[in-house]
């Protein structure tokens, strides 16, 4: 969600002029003052690495990505000894078809092969011919899950983008016919496909932008409550929040006011809107997008201040509102030469030189981000089948340690090939070796929260 100020003010006129009856229904926490800072797990932090930003107004081409410089910047942001950053890859449009899927697959591999986690934003964004074809979108969602879900570091999928916002077809799916049904059916299909293929690490959610006009938001959440039903709620792992206080809504904030704006966004979502869809306090919130752009009238020094303010606010109130994840928008500018600030969200300029906020973000990630999982202790026993002619190698896996109960899947790998994917205990491997008597295998455990833990011991087994 990135907008020019003039168009933004016009689009929010209904919000400013909304009657007191609508506004008084549920306001959330109007400020951070007096709100308790409850404890919660450390945040799983991440960033959007691409630089491409949706926008209103004239089209401005994005400066092309330079992968080697992107990776170098991400390496600088990754805290030593910290949990891997989660990278949110946005704008996987249904209308882009298989060529765009292949492009995203290449980008995903670029990041996951280097240890990063990846989250995909799977957009409705149909062509004219596709618009309203919910069954077609569901097929696309299932295809994306099958294509990406086998990678244990692909940990989340956001289905549709900002379906409550109707004024920006480039950045938000709410401008398209049938988007609410695409959201509901897409979430159900994504989770069903993940379960069917035993992709236990792949969580599924959707996002809401703070905020549209009150009547539209109320209609949106009531629709999800009425049409979603038990299947939708059981498929949903989290609800995303896009919040840009001082940029989109509210369009301006006094110094320090971004803290109150973000608290109000989290609380309105948690206390006012999620209950309309029968989504309780146990459903976590992911802050899918937040940030503050530079550009005309917006200084880099102010971006530094707001970066500190927003990340500290997320850390302070993560337990209060059950916020488990947060993604920053954006690593680099869409186009530093653009005359509109909506193309200047980056912590880096488009030539990859850092703005002052880059070092602040790096320091705060090191301070607030989740710590990596300790590798579970592994006890491996090997025995062979009585039927020696079958040469059946059976490797039961015993897990011990504090993280053992959190293991949801174990992948057994030989070379670059996945021999087996086990989702139930004892996560045992059984393979037939008709010709070769020696097998070199390793195991990778996927934890419930999406973390990936290579098991420390490598097993070299011989079939007798």
C-alpha positions as CSV (number, residue, x, y, z in Angstrom):
1,X,0.0,0.0,0.0
2,X,1.8,3.1,-1.2
3,X,0.1,6.3,-2.3
4,X,0.6,9.9,-3.4
5,X,-0.7,12.4,-0.8
6,X,-3.2,14.3,-3.0
7,X,-5.0,11.2,-4.2
8,X,-4.8,9.8,-0.7
9,X,-6.5,12.8,0.9
10,X,-9.3,12.6,-1.7
11,X,-9.7,8.8,-1.2
12,X,-10.0,9.2,2.6
13,X,-12.6,11.9,2.5
14,X,-15.3,9.4,3.4
15,X,-13.3,8.4,6.4
16,X,-12.9,11.9,7.7
17,X,-16.6,12.7,7.1
18,X,-18.0,9.4,8.5
19,X,-20.9,9.8,10.9
20,X,-20.3,9.4,14.6
21,X,-22.5,6.3,14.7
22,X,-20.0,4.4,12.5
23,X,-16.9,5.9,14.2
24,X,-18.2,5.2,17.7
25,X,-18.8,1.5,17.3
26,X,-15.2,0.4,18.0
27,X,-12.2,2.6,18.2
28,X,-9.5,0.3,19.6
29,X,-6.8,1.9,21.7
30,X,-6.5,5.5,20.5
31,X,-2.9,5.8,21.8
32,X,-0.1,3.9,23.4
33,X,-0.5,5.7,26.7
34,X,-1.8,3.3,29.3
35,X,-1.7,0.2,27.1
36,X,0.0,-2.6,28.9
37,X,3.2,-4.0,27.4
38,X,2.5,-7.7,27.8
39,X,5.3,-10.3,27.2
40,X,5.3,-12.4,24.1
41,X,7.8,-14.4,22.0
42,X,10.4,-12.5,20.1
43,X,9.3,-11.2,16.7
44,X,10.2,-13.0,13.5
45,X,11.4,-10.0,11.6
46,X,11.9,-9.6,7.9
47,X,11.9,-7.2,5.0
48,X,10.7,-6.9,1.4
49,X,13.9,-7.1,-0.7
50,X,12.7,-6.2,-4.2
51,X,12.1,-2.4,-4.2
52,X,9.1,-2.6,-6.4
53,X,6.2,-0.6,-5.0
54,X,2.6,-0.4,-6.2
55,X,1.3,3.1,-6.6
56,X,-1.5,5.5,-7.6
57,X,-0.7,8.1,-10.3
58,X,1.6,8.0,-13.3
59,X,3.6,4.8,-13.8
60,X,7.3,5.1,-12.9
61,X,9.5,2.1,-13.8
62,X,11.4,0.5,-11.0
63,X,15.2,0.6,-11.2
64,X,16.2,-3.1,-11.9
65,X,17.2,-5.2,-9.1
66,X,20.9,-6.1,-8.7
67,X,20.9,-9.5,-7.0
68,X,24.5,-9.4,-5.8
69,X,24.0,-6.0,-4.1
70,X,20.6,-7.1,-2.7
71,X,22.3,-10.2,-1.1
72,X,25.1,-8.1,0.2
73,X,22.7,-5.7,1.9
74,X,20.7,-8.6,3.4
75,X,23.8,-10.1,4.7
76,X,24.6,-6.9,6.5
77,X,21.1,-6.9,8.1
78,X,21.3,-10.5,9.2
79,X,22.3,-10.5,12.9
80,X,25.2,-12.7,13.9
81,X,23.8,-15.8,15.5
82,X,20.2,-14.6,14.9
83,X,17.3,-16.4,13.4
84,X,17.2,-16.0,9.6
85,X,15.4,-13.0,8.2
86,X,12.1,-13.6,6.5
87,X,11.9,-12.1,3.0
88,X,8.5,-11.1,1.7
89,X,8.3,-11.5,-2.1
90,X,5.4,-9.4,-3.3
91,X,3.4,-9.0,-6.5
92,X,3.0,-12.6,-7.6
93,X,0.0,-11.8,-9.8
94,X,-2.4,-14.4,-11.1
95,X,-2.4,-12.5,-14.4
96,X,1.4,-13.0,-14.7
97,X,0.8,-16.7,-15.3
98,X,3.6,-19.3,-15.5
99,X,6.4,-17.0,-16.6
100,X,5.9,-14.9,-13.4
101,X,5.8,-18.1,-11.3
102,X,9.1,-19.2,-12.8
103,X,10.6,-15.8,-12.0
104,X,9.5,-16.1,-8.4
105,X,10.8,-19.6,-8.2
106,X,14.3,-18.4,-9.2
107,X,14.1,-15.5,-6.7
108,X,12.9,-17.9,-4.0
109,X,15.8,-20.3,-4.6
110,X,18.2,-17.4,-4.6
111,X,17.2,-16.6,-1.0
112,X,16.4,-19.9,0.5
113,X,19.6,-21.5,-0.7
114,X,21.4,-18.9,1.4
115,X,19.4,-19.7,4.5
116,X,16.7,-17.0,4.4
117,X,13.1,-17.7,5.0
118,X,10.6,-16.7,2.2
119,X,7.0,-15.6,2.4
120,X,5.0,-15.2,-0.8
121,X,2.3,-12.6,-1.5
122,X,0.0,-14.4,-4.0
123,X,-2.1,-11.8,-5.7
124,X,-5.6,-12.1,-7.2
125,X,-4.9,-9.2,-9.7
126,X,-6.7,-10.8,-12.6
127,X,-6.8,-9.9,-16.3
128,X,-10.1,-8.7,-17.7
129,X,-10.9,-12.3,-18.8
130,X,-10.0,-13.8,-15.4
131,X,-11.9,-11.3,-13.2
132,X,-14.5,-13.1,-11.1
133,X,-13.3,-16.6,-12.0
134,X,-12.8,-17.8,-8.5
135,X,-12.3,-21.4,-9.5
136,X,-9.5,-20.3,-11.8
137,X,-7.8,-18.4,-9.0
138,X,-8.1,-21.4,-6.7
139,X,-6.4,-23.5,-9.3
140,X,-3.6,-21.0,-9.4
141,X,-3.2,-20.9,-5.6
142,X,-3.0,-24.7,-5.5
143,X,-0.4,-24.6,-8.3
144,X,1.7,-22.1,-6.4
145,X,1.6,-24.1,-3.2
146,X,2.7,-27.3,-5.0
147,X,5.5,-25.3,-6.8
148,X,7.0,-23.7,-3.7
149,X,5.8,-25.6,-0.6
150,X,8.4,-28.4,-0.8
151,X,11.1,-25.9,0.1
152,X,11.2,-26.0,3.9
153,X,12.3,-22.4,4.0
154,X,9.1,-21.2,2.3
155,X,7.2,-20.6,5.5
156,X,4.2,-18.4,4.7
157,X,1.8,-17.5,1.9
158,X,-0.4,-14.4,1.9
159,X,-3.5,-15.0,-0.3
160,X,-4.7,-11.8,-2.0
161,X,-3.5,-8.3,-1.0
162,X,-5.4,-5.6,0.7
163,X,-8.8,-6.9,-0.4
164,X,-10.5,-4.2,1.7
165,X,-9.1,-1.3,-0.4
166,X,-11.0,-0.6,-3.6
167,X,-9.2,2.5,-5.0
168,X,-5.8,1.1,-6.2
169,X,-5.8,-1.8,-8.7
170,X,-2.0,-1.8,-8.9
171,X,-1.3,-2.1,-5.2
172,X,-4.5,-3.7,-3.9
173,X,-6.8,-6.5,-5.0
174,X,-9.9,-4.8,-3.5
175,X,-10.4,-3.0,-6.8
176,X,-11.4,-6.3,-8.6
177,X,-14.7,-8.1,-8.8
178,X,-15.0,-11.2,-6.6
179,X,-11.9,-10.5,-4.5
180,X,-13.6,-11.4,-1.2
181,X,-14.6,-14.8,-2.5
182,X,-11.1,-15.2,-4.0
183,X,-9.6,-14.5,-0.5
184,X,-11.8,-17.0,1.3
185,X,-11.6,-19.8,-1.3
186,X,-7.9,-19.1,-1.9
187,X,-7.0,-19.4,1.8
188,X,-9.0,-22.7,2.1
189,X,-7.3,-24.1,-1.0
190,X,-3.8,-23.1,0.0
191,X,-4.1,-24.7,3.4
192,X,-5.7,-27.8,1.9
193,X,-3.0,-28.2,-0.6
194,X,-0.3,-27.7,2.0
195,X,-1.8,-30.3,4.3
196,X,-2.3,-32.8,1.4
197,X,1.4,-32.5,0.5
198,X,2.6,-32.4,4.1
199,X,4.1,-28.9,3.9
200,X,3.8,-28.4,7.6
201,X,6.0,-25.3,7.7
202,X,3.8,-23.4,5.3
203,X,1.4,-21.1,7.1
204,X,-1.5,-19.3,5.3
205,X,-3.0,-15.9,5.9
206,X,-4.4,-12.8,4.3
207,X,-3.9,-9.1,5.1
208,X,-6.0,-6.0,5.8
209,X,-4.8,-2.4,5.2
210,X,-5.3,0.2,8.0
211,X,-7.6,1.5,6.8
212,X,-10.4,2.1,4.3
213,X,-13.6,4.0,5.0
214,X,-15.5,2.6,8.0
215,X,-18.5,1.3,6.0
216,X,-16.3,-0.6,3.6
217,X,-14.2,-2.1,6.4
218,X,-17.3,-3.2,8.3
219,X,-18.7,-4.7,5.2
220,X,-15.5,-6.5,4.4
221,X,-15.2,-8.1,7.8
222,X,-18.8,-9.0,8.1
223,X,-18.6,-10.7,4.7
224,X,-15.7,-12.8,5.9
225,X,-17.6,-13.8,9.0
226,X,-20.8,-14.6,7.1
227,X,-19.2,-16.4,4.1
228,X,-16.0,-17.8,5.5
229,X,-17.4,-20.4,7.8
230,X,-15.6,-23.1,9.8
231,X,-13.5,-24.2,6.8
232,X,-12.0,-20.7,6.3
233,X,-11.3,-20.2,10.0
234,X,-9.7,-23.6,10.4
235,X,-7.5,-23.0,7.3
236,X,-6.3,-19.6,8.5
237,X,-3.0,-19.4,10.4
238,X,-2.7,-15.6,10.8
239,X,-4.1,-12.2,9.8
240,X,-1.8,-9.6,8.2
241,X,-1.8,-5.9,8.9
242,X,-0.5,-3.2,6.5
243,X,-0.1,0.0,8.5
244,X,1.7,3.2,7.5
245,X,1.0,5.8,10.1
246,X,2.2,9.2,8.9
247,X,2.0,8.2,5.3
248,X,-1.3,6.5,4.3
249,X,-3.5,6.7,7.4
250,X,-3.2,9.0,9.2
251,X,-1.5,10.8,6.3
252,X,0.5,12.9,8.7
253,X,1.6,12.4,12.3
254,X,3.4,14.8,14.7
255,X,6.8,13.6,15.8
256,X,6.4,10.5,17.8
257,X,2.8,10.1,16.7
258,X,3.6,7.1,14.6
259,X,3.7,5.0,17.9
260,X,0.0,5.9,18.6
261,X,-0.9,5.3,15.0
262,X,0.6,1.8,15.0
263,X,-1.0,0.9,18.4
264,X,-4.4,2.0,17.1
265,X,-3.9,-0.1,13.9
266,X,-3.0,-3.3,15.9
267,X,-5.8,-2.8,18.4
268,X,-8.5,-2.0,15.9
269,X,-7.7,-5.1,14.0
270,X,-7.5,-7.3,17.1
271,X,-10.5,-5.8,19.1
272,X,-12.8,-4.5,16.4
273,X,-12.5,-6.3,13.1
274,X,-11.2,-9.8,13.7
275,X,-14.1,-10.6,16.0
276,X,-16.5,-9.8,13.2
277,X,-15.1,-12.8,11.3
278,X,-15.1,-15.0,14.5
279,X,-11.3,-14.8,14.6
280,X,-10.2,-15.0,18.3
281,X,-7.2,-13.8,20.3
282,X,-5.3,-17.0,19.5
283,X,-5.1,-16.1,15.8
284,X,-1.8,-14.2,15.5
285,X,-1.3,-11.0,13.7
286,X,1.5,-10.5,11.2
287,X,2.4,-6.9,10.4
288,X,3.0,-7.6,6.7
289,X,3.9,-4.0,5.7
290,X,5.0,-1.0,7.6
291,X,7.6,1.7,6.8
292,X,8.1,5.4,6.1
293,X,9.3,6.9,2.8
294,X,11.7,9.7,2.2
295,X,11.3,11.8,-0.9
296,X,9.9,15.3,-1.5
297,X,9.1,16.9,1.8
298,X,10.2,13.8,3.8
299,X,13.8,13.8,5.1
300,X,16.1,10.9,5.6
301,X,16.6,12.1,9.2
302,X,12.9,11.8,9.8
303,X,12.9,8.3,8.3
304,X,15.5,7.3,10.8
305,X,13.4,8.6,13.7
306,X,10.2,6.8,12.5
307,X,12.1,3.5,11.9
308,X,13.1,3.5,15.5
309,X,9.6,4.5,16.6
310,X,7.8,1.8,14.6
311,X,10.1,-1.1,15.4
312,X,10.2,-0.3,19.2
313,X,6.4,-0.1,19.2
314,X,6.1,-3.5,17.6
315,X,8.5,-5.0,20.2
316,X,6.7,-3.2,23.1
317,X,3.2,-4.5,22.2
318,X,3.8,-7.8,20.5
319,X,2.4,-9.7,23.5
320,X,-0.5,-7.3,24.0
321,X,-1.9,-7.9,20.5
322,X,-0.4,-11.3,19.8
323,X,1.9,-10.0,17.0
324,X,4.4,-12.7,16.0
325,X,5.8,-11.4,12.7
326,X,6.7,-8.1,11.1
327,X,8.0,-7.2,7.7
328,X,9.5,-3.9,6.8
329,X,8.8,-2.2,3.5
330,X,11.3,-1.8,1.8
331,X,14.9,-2.6,1.4
332,X,15.6,-0.2,-1.4
333,X,13.8,2.6,-3.3
334,X,11.6,1.7,-6.3
335,X,13.1,4.7,-8.1
336,X,15.1,7.4,-6.2
337,X,14.6,9.8,-9.1
338,X,10.8,9.7,-8.9
339,X,9.0,12.9,-8.0
340,X,6.6,11.1,-5.7
341,X,7.5,9.9,-2.2
342,X,5.7,6.6,-2.8
343,X,8.7,5.4,-4.6
344,X,11.2,6.2,-1.8
345,X,10.4,3.6,0.9
346,X,13.8,2.0,0.9
347,X,16.4,1.9,3.6
348,X,18.7,2.1,0.6
349,X,18.6,4.3,-2.4
350,X,18.1,2.6,-5.8
351,X,21.9,2.6,-6.3
352,X,22.2,0.6,-3.0
353,X,23.8,3.4,-1.0
354,X,22.4,3.3,2.5
355,X,20.2,6.0,4.1
356,X,20.7,6.6,7.8
357,X,17.8,4.4,8.7
358,X,19.6,1.3,7.3
359,X,22.0,1.1,10.2
360,X,19.2,1.8,12.7
361,X,17.1,-1.0,11.3
362,X,20.1,-3.4,11.4
363,X,20.7,-2.6,15.1
364,X,17.1,-3.0,16.0
365,X,16.8,-6.3,14.2
366,X,19.8,-7.6,16.2
367,X,18.1,-6.4,19.4
368,X,14.5,-7.5,18.8
369,X,14.5,-10.5,16.4
370,X,13.8,-14.1,17.4
371,X,16.8,-16.2,18.3
372,X,17.6,-19.3,16.2
373,X,16.3,-22.7,17.4
374,X,18.8,-24.9,19.1
375,X,19.4,-28.1,17.1
376,X,17.5,-31.0,18.7
377,X,19.6,-33.7,20.1
378,X,19.5,-36.7,17.7
379,X,19.7,-40.4,18.5
380,X,19.8,-42.5,15.3
381,X,19.4,-46.2,15.3
382,X,19.9,-48.3,12.2
383,X,18.7,-51.8,11.5
384,X,18.0,-53.8,8.4
385,X,15.1,-55.8,7.3
386,X,15.0,-59.5,8.0
387,X,14.4,-60.0,4.3
388,X,17.9,-59.3,3.2
389,X,17.2,-59.7,-0.4
390,X,14.9,-56.7,-0.3
391,X,17.8,-54.7,1.2
392,X,15.4,-52.5,3.2
393,X,17.2,-49.8,5.2
394,X,15.1,-48.6,8.1
395,X,16.2,-45.6,10.1
396,X,14.0,-44.6,13.0
397,X,14.7,-41.2,14.4
398,X,14.6,-40.3,18.1
399,X,14.5,-36.6,19.0
400,X,15.4,-35.1,22.3
401,X,15.9,-31.6,23.6
402,X,13.7,-28.5,24.2
403,X,12.6,-28.2,20.6
404,X,11.8,-31.8,20.0
405,X,8.1,-31.4,20.7
406,X,7.9,-28.6,18.1
407,X,9.1,-30.8,15.2
408,X,6.3,-31.1,12.6
409,X,8.2,-32.6,9.7
410,X,11.5,-34.3,9.0
411,X,13.0,-34.4,5.5
412,X,15.5,-37.3,4.8
413,X,18.0,-36.2,2.1
414,X,20.7,-38.0,0.2
415,X,22.8,-35.7,-1.9
416,X,20.4,-33.2,-3.4
417,X,17.4,-35.6,-3.4
418,X,14.7,-35.8,-0.8
419,X,14.3,-39.5,-0.1
420,X,11.3,-39.1,2.1
421,X,9.2,-36.5,3.9
422,X,7.8,-37.7,7.3
423,X,5.1,-35.8,9.2
424,X,4.4,-38.3,12.0
425,X,6.6,-39.8,14.6
426,X,9.0,-41.5,14.7
427,X,9.8,-39.8,11.4
428,X,11.4,-43.0,10.2
429,X,13.1,-43.5,6.9
430,X,12.8,-46.7,4.9
431,X,14.4,-47.1,1.5
432,X,15.1,-50.0,-0.8
433,X,18.7,-50.2,-2.1
434,X,18.7,-52.8,-4.8
435,X,22.2,-52.2,-6.1
436,X,24.2,-50.1,-3.7
437,X,25.0,-51.2,-0.1
438,X,26.0,-47.8,1.2
439,X,23.8,-44.8,1.7
440,X,24.7,-41.3,3.0
441,X,21.7,-39.5,4.5
442,X,21.0,-36.5,6.5
443,X,17.9,-35.1,8.1
444,X,16.3,-31.7,8.3
445,X,13.7,-30.9,10.9
446,X,11.0,-28.3,10.3
447,X,9.6,-26.8,13.5
448,X,6.0,-25.7,14.1
449,X,6.9,-22.0,13.8
450,X,8.5,-22.5,10.4
451,X,12.2,-22.6,11.6
452,X,14.4,-25.1,9.8
453,X,16.9,-27.1,11.8
454,X,19.5,-29.3,10.1
455,X,20.1,-32.2,12.4
456,X,23.7,-32.3,13.4
457,X,24.7,-35.9,12.8
458,X,25.3,-37.3,9.3
459,X,24.5,-41.0,9.1
460,X,26.5,-43.3,6.9
461,X,24.7,-46.6,6.9
462,X,25.5,-49.9,5.3
463,X,22.8,-52.4,4.4
464,X,23.9,-55.9,5.4
